[in-house]
PDB file of C-alpha atoms (C1' of nucleotides) in Angstrom:
ATOM      1  CA  MET Q  18       4.029  13.765 -26.171  1.00 75.00           C
ATOM      2  CA  GLU Q  19       3.142  12.189 -23.255  1.00 70.00           C
ATOM      3  CA  GLY Q  20       4.883  15.337 -21.389  1.00 70.00           C
ATOM      4  CA  SER Q  21       1.843  16.346 -19.230  1.00 80.00           C
ATOM      5  CA  LYS Q  22      -1.053  13.671 -18.955  1.00 86.00           C
ATOM      6  CA  LYS Q  23      -0.033  13.982 -15.118  1.00 89.00           C
ATOM      7  CA  ALA Q  24      -1.264  17.397 -15.241  1.00 91.00           C
ATOM      8  CA  ALA Q  25      -4.760  16.560 -16.769  1.00 93.00           C
ATOM      9  CA  VAL Q  26      -5.381  13.642 -14.287  1.00 93.00           C
ATOM     10  CA  MET Q  27      -4.394  16.237 -11.218  1.00 92.00           C
ATOM     11  CA  LYS Q  28      -6.746  18.705 -12.535  1.00 92.00           C
ATOM     12  CA  ARG Q  29      -9.093  16.088 -12.490  1.00 92.00           C
ATOM     13  CA  LEU Q  30      -8.538  15.407  -8.640  1.00 90.00           C
ATOM     14  CA  GLU Q  31      -9.086  18.916  -8.326  1.00 87.00           C
ATOM     15  CA  LYS Q  32     -12.864  17.942  -7.919  1.00 90.00           C
ATOM     16  CA  TYR Q  33     -12.693  15.826  -5.499  1.00 90.00           C
ATOM     17  CA  ASN Q  34     -12.531  16.468  -1.911  1.00 88.00           C
ATOM     18  CA  MET Q  35      -9.317  14.783  -1.482  1.00 91.00           C
ATOM     19  CA  THR Q  36      -7.067  14.985   1.631  1.00 93.00           C
ATOM     20  CA  ARG Q  37      -3.339  16.741   0.682  1.00 93.00           C
ATOM     21  CA  PHE Q  38      -2.054  13.169   1.560  1.00 95.00           C
ATOM     22  CA  GLN Q  39      -4.712  11.298  -1.135  1.00 95.00           C
ATOM     23  CA  THR Q  40      -3.616  14.056  -3.174  1.00 95.00           C
ATOM     24  CA  SER Q  41       0.154  13.377  -2.794  1.00 95.00           C
ATOM     25  CA  VAL Q  42      -0.112   9.685  -2.800  1.00 95.00           C
ATOM     26  CA  LEU Q  43      -2.125   9.637  -6.005  1.00 96.00           C
ATOM     27  CA  ARG Q  44       0.560  12.230  -7.564  1.00 94.00           C
ATOM     28  CA  ALA Q  45       3.714  10.026  -6.529  1.00 95.00           C
ATOM     29  CA  THR Q  46       1.493   6.816  -7.911  1.00 95.00           C
ATOM     30  CA  LEU Q  47       0.908   8.387 -11.483  1.00 94.00           C
ATOM     31  CA  ASP Q  48       5.015   9.428 -11.670  1.00 93.00           C
ATOM     32  CA  ILE Q  49       6.030   5.660 -11.967  1.00 95.00           C
ATOM     33  CA  PRO Q  50       7.223   5.111 -15.152  1.00 93.00           C
ATOM     34  CA  LYS Q  51       6.401   2.286 -17.310  1.00 92.00           C
ATOM     35  CA  GLY Q  52       7.829  -1.185 -16.467  1.00 92.00           C
ATOM     36  CA  GLU Q  53       8.680  -0.132 -13.099  1.00 94.00           C
ATOM     37  CA  VAL Q  54       6.676  -0.353  -9.935  1.00 95.00           C
ATOM     38  CA  ARG Q  55       7.293   1.447  -6.335  1.00 95.00           C
ATOM     39  CA  THR Q  56       6.601   0.344  -2.721  1.00 96.00           C
ATOM     40  CA  TYR Q  57       4.107   1.537  -0.305  1.00 96.00           C
ATOM     41  CA  LYS Q  58       7.027   2.981   1.730  1.00 95.00           C
ATOM     42  CA  GLN Q  59       8.555   4.580  -1.437  1.00 96.00           C
ATOM     43  CA  ILE Q  60       5.604   6.710  -1.773  1.00 96.00           C
ATOM     44  CA  ALA Q  61       4.996   7.399   1.762  1.00 96.00           C
ATOM     45  CA  ALA Q  62       8.467   8.547   1.722  1.00 95.00           C
ATOM     46  CA  LYS Q  63       8.381  10.901  -1.380  1.00 95.00           C
ATOM     47  CA  ILE Q  64       5.409  12.679  -0.176  1.00 95.00           C
ATOM     48  CA  GLY Q  65       6.602  13.400   3.120  1.00 94.00           C
ATOM     49  CA  HIS Q  66       5.212  10.758   5.189  1.00 94.00           C
ATOM     50  CA  PRO Q  67       7.704   8.033   5.504  1.00 93.00           C
ATOM     51  CA  LYS Q  68       5.682   6.042   7.846  1.00 93.00           C
ATOM     52  CA  ALA Q  69       2.047   6.629   6.699  1.00 95.00           C
ATOM     53  CA  TYR Q  70       2.417   3.412   3.941  1.00 94.00           C
ATOM     54  CA  ARG Q  71      -0.271   2.197   5.813  1.00 94.00           C
ATOM     55  CA  ALA Q  72      -2.326   5.155   5.245  1.00 95.00           C
ATOM     56  CA  VAL Q  73      -0.780   5.500   1.391  1.00 96.00           C
ATOM     57  CA  GLY Q  74      -2.820   1.873   0.861  1.00 94.00           C
ATOM     58  CA  SER Q  75      -6.021   3.329   2.027  1.00 93.00           C
ATOM     59  CA  ALA Q  76      -5.903   6.318  -0.085  1.00 95.00           C
ATOM     60  CA  LEU Q  77      -5.429   4.307  -3.018  1.00 95.00           C
ATOM     61  CA  LYS Q  78      -7.795   1.836  -2.359  1.00 93.00           C
ATOM     62  CA  GLU Q  79     -10.098   4.944  -3.026  1.00 90.00           C
ATOM     63  CA  ASN Q  80      -8.684   6.181  -5.762  1.00 91.00           C
ATOM     64  CA  PRO Q  81     -10.945   8.220  -7.937  1.00 91.00           C
ATOM     65  CA  LEU Q  82      -9.097   7.723 -11.104  1.00 92.00           C
ATOM     66  CA  ALA Q  83      -8.672   4.031 -10.789  1.00 89.00           C
ATOM     67  CA  PRO Q  84      -7.412   2.764 -14.157  1.00 89.00           C
ATOM     68  CA  THR Q  85      -6.028   5.968 -14.946  1.00 92.00           C
ATOM     69  CA  ILE Q  86      -3.598   6.146 -11.778  1.00 94.00           C
ATOM     70  CA  PRO Q  87      -1.378   2.801 -12.116  1.00 94.00           C
ATOM     71  CA  CYS Q  88      -2.114   2.049  -9.056  1.00 94.00           C
ATOM     72  CA  HIS Q  89      -1.248  -1.387 -10.044  1.00 94.00           C
ATOM     73  CA  ARG Q  90       2.167  -0.411  -9.933  1.00 95.00           C
ATOM     74  CA  VAL Q  91       2.741  -0.200  -6.135  1.00 95.00           C
ATOM     75  CA  VAL Q  92       3.894  -2.784  -4.508  1.00 95.00           C
ATOM     76  CA  LYS Q  93       4.814  -4.292  -1.304  1.00 94.00           C
ATOM     77  CA  SER Q  94       8.453  -4.124   0.290  1.00 93.00           C
ATOM     78  CA  SER Q  95       8.887  -7.784  -0.025  1.00 91.00           C
ATOM     79  CA  GLY Q  96       8.558  -7.784  -3.673  1.00 89.00           C
ATOM     80  CA  GLU Q  97       5.153  -9.359  -3.801  1.00 91.00           C
ATOM     81  CA  LEU Q  98       2.182  -7.856  -5.405  1.00 92.00           C
ATOM     82  CA  GLY Q  99       0.098  -6.944  -2.285  1.00 93.00           C
ATOM     83  CA  ASN Q 100      -3.805  -6.351  -2.748  1.00 93.00           C
ATOM     84  CA  TYR Q 101      -5.834  -4.533  -5.379  1.00 93.00           C
ATOM     85  CA  SER Q 102      -9.045  -2.984  -5.551  1.00 92.00           C
ATOM     86  CA  GLY Q 103      -9.216  -3.158  -9.700  1.00 90.00           C
ATOM     87  CA  ARG Q 104     -10.929  -5.946 -11.559  1.00 90.00           C
ATOM     88  CA  GLY Q 105      -9.565  -9.111 -11.086  1.00 89.00           C
ATOM     89  CA  GLY Q 106      -7.994  -8.005  -7.837  1.00 90.00           C
ATOM     90  CA  LYS Q 107      -4.196  -9.049  -7.688  1.00 90.00           C
ATOM     91  CA  LYS Q 108      -5.034 -11.516 -10.487  1.00 90.00           C
ATOM     92  CA  GLY Q 109      -5.398  -8.808 -12.690  1.00 91.00           C
ATOM     93  CA  LYS Q 110      -2.786  -6.817 -11.109  1.00 92.00           C
ATOM     94  CA  ARG Q 111      -0.283  -8.783 -11.941  1.00 91.00           C
ATOM     95  CA  ARG Q 112      -1.363  -9.319 -15.202  1.00 91.00           C
ATOM     96  CA  LEU Q 113      -1.062  -5.584 -15.844  1.00 92.00           C
ATOM     97  CA  LEU Q 114       2.432  -5.485 -14.850  1.00 92.00           C
ATOM     98  CA  GLU Q 115       3.324  -8.245 -17.020  1.00 91.00           C
ATOM     99  CA  ILE Q 116       1.608  -6.627 -20.023  1.00 92.00           C
ATOM    100  CA  GLU Q 117       3.887  -3.744 -19.028  1.00 93.00           C
ATOM    101  CA  GLY Q 118       6.895  -5.092 -19.019  1.00 88.00           C
ATOM    102  CA  TYR Q 119       7.586  -6.034 -15.137  1.00 90.00           C
ATOM    103  CA  ILE Q 120       9.358  -9.492 -14.240  1.00 74.00           C
ATOM    104  CA  ILE Q 121       6.831 -11.630 -13.063  1.00 70.00           C
ATOM    105  CA  LYS Q 122       7.212 -14.991 -11.770  1.00 66.00           C
ATOM    106  CA  LYS Q 123       5.892 -17.747 -14.114  1.00 57.00           C
ATOM    107  CA  ASN Q 124       3.203 -20.140 -12.061  1.00 53.00           C
ATOM    108  CA  ARG Q 125       0.016 -17.914 -12.128  1.00 50.00           C
TER     109      ARG Q 125
ATOM    110  C1'  DC O   7     -12.364   4.196  19.063  1.00 56.72           C
ATOM    111  C1'  DA O   8     -11.941   0.347  15.012  1.00 56.72           C
ATOM    112  C1'  DA O   9     -10.517  -0.882  10.833  1.00 56.72           C
ATOM    113  C1'  DC O  10      -7.367  -0.802   6.634  1.00 56.72           C
ATOM    114  C1'  DA O  11      -4.594  -2.377  -0.565  1.00 56.72           C
ATOM    115  C1'  DC O  12       1.690  -2.340   5.049  1.00 56.72           C
ATOM    116  C1'  DA O  13       6.812  -2.467   7.521  1.00 56.72           C
ATOM    117  C1'  DA O  14       9.500  -3.735  11.232  1.00 56.72           C
ATOM    118  C1'  DA O  15      11.142  -5.987  14.643  1.00 56.72           C
ATOM    119  C1'  DG O  16      10.258  -9.509  18.438  1.00 56.72           C
ATOM    120  C1'  DT O  17       8.904 -14.475  19.916  1.00 56.72           C
ATOM    121  C1'  DA O  18       8.237 -19.099  18.788  1.00 56.72           C
ATOM    122  C1'  DG O  19       8.596 -23.820  16.152  1.00 56.72           C
TER     123       DG O  19
ATOM    124  C1'  DC P   6      10.391 -20.497   5.984  1.00 56.72           C
ATOM    125  C1'  DT P   7       5.266 -20.018   8.763  1.00 56.72           C
ATOM    126  C1'  DA P   8       2.543 -18.025  12.289  1.00 56.72           C
ATOM    127  C1'  DC P   9       1.545 -14.497  15.581  1.00 56.72           C
ATOM    128  C1'  DT P  10       2.227  -9.749  18.257  1.00 56.72           C
ATOM    129  C1'  DT P  11       3.107  -5.059  18.881  1.00 56.72           C
ATOM    130  C1'  DT P  12       4.105  -0.337  17.485  1.00 56.72           C
ATOM    131  C1'  DG P  13       3.525   3.480  13.985  1.00 56.72           C
ATOM    132  C1'  DT P  14       0.705   6.618  10.444  1.00 56.72           C
ATOM    133  C1'  DG P  15      -3.518   9.213   7.875  1.00 56.72           C
ATOM    134  C1'  DT P  16      -7.750   8.217   6.599  1.00 56.72           C
ATOM    135  C1'  DT P  17     -12.701   6.783   6.490  1.00 56.72           C
ATOM    136  C1'  DG P  18     -16.838   4.963   9.332  1.00 56.72           C
TER     137       DG P  18
END
DNA sequence: CAACACAAAGTAG
DNA sequence: CTACTTTGTGTTG
C-alpha cells in the first residue's frame, strides 16, 4: 500500500510554480525510505547537479508540502542535522528522526 | 549583485 | 579539534 503516495504528492507539486530544480529536489527527498537519511550532496547528485548542494537547501527550505515531504531526513555530509524550517527547528528535526528509528546521540 | 537549511580544501592555532 | 577564507551552484529578492 504505500506504493504510490509519491505520485499523489508529485501531482500536488504540479500546481505550484516551482523550477525543475525544486521539483527534482523534492522528488529525491520524497524517495528517502523511513529510518534512513540523505545528505544534501546525495540529493544534488541524484538530480544531476552534484555541486548544487547549496541550492538544494534553498529548495527544501521553501518546500510547499512541508510535513508531507520528509525534509527532516536530509542531513549534512558530516552526519550533523543541519537546519530545519519545520516546527521546533533542528530540535524537532532530531525528534522526528528518533521517532522514525534513526540513531541519534543521547544528550539532547 | 547579495544571501542562503552546504561541501571541500586551504591556512592558523 | 575550533575558526576563518575561498570557490562552487541554483533559487530568490
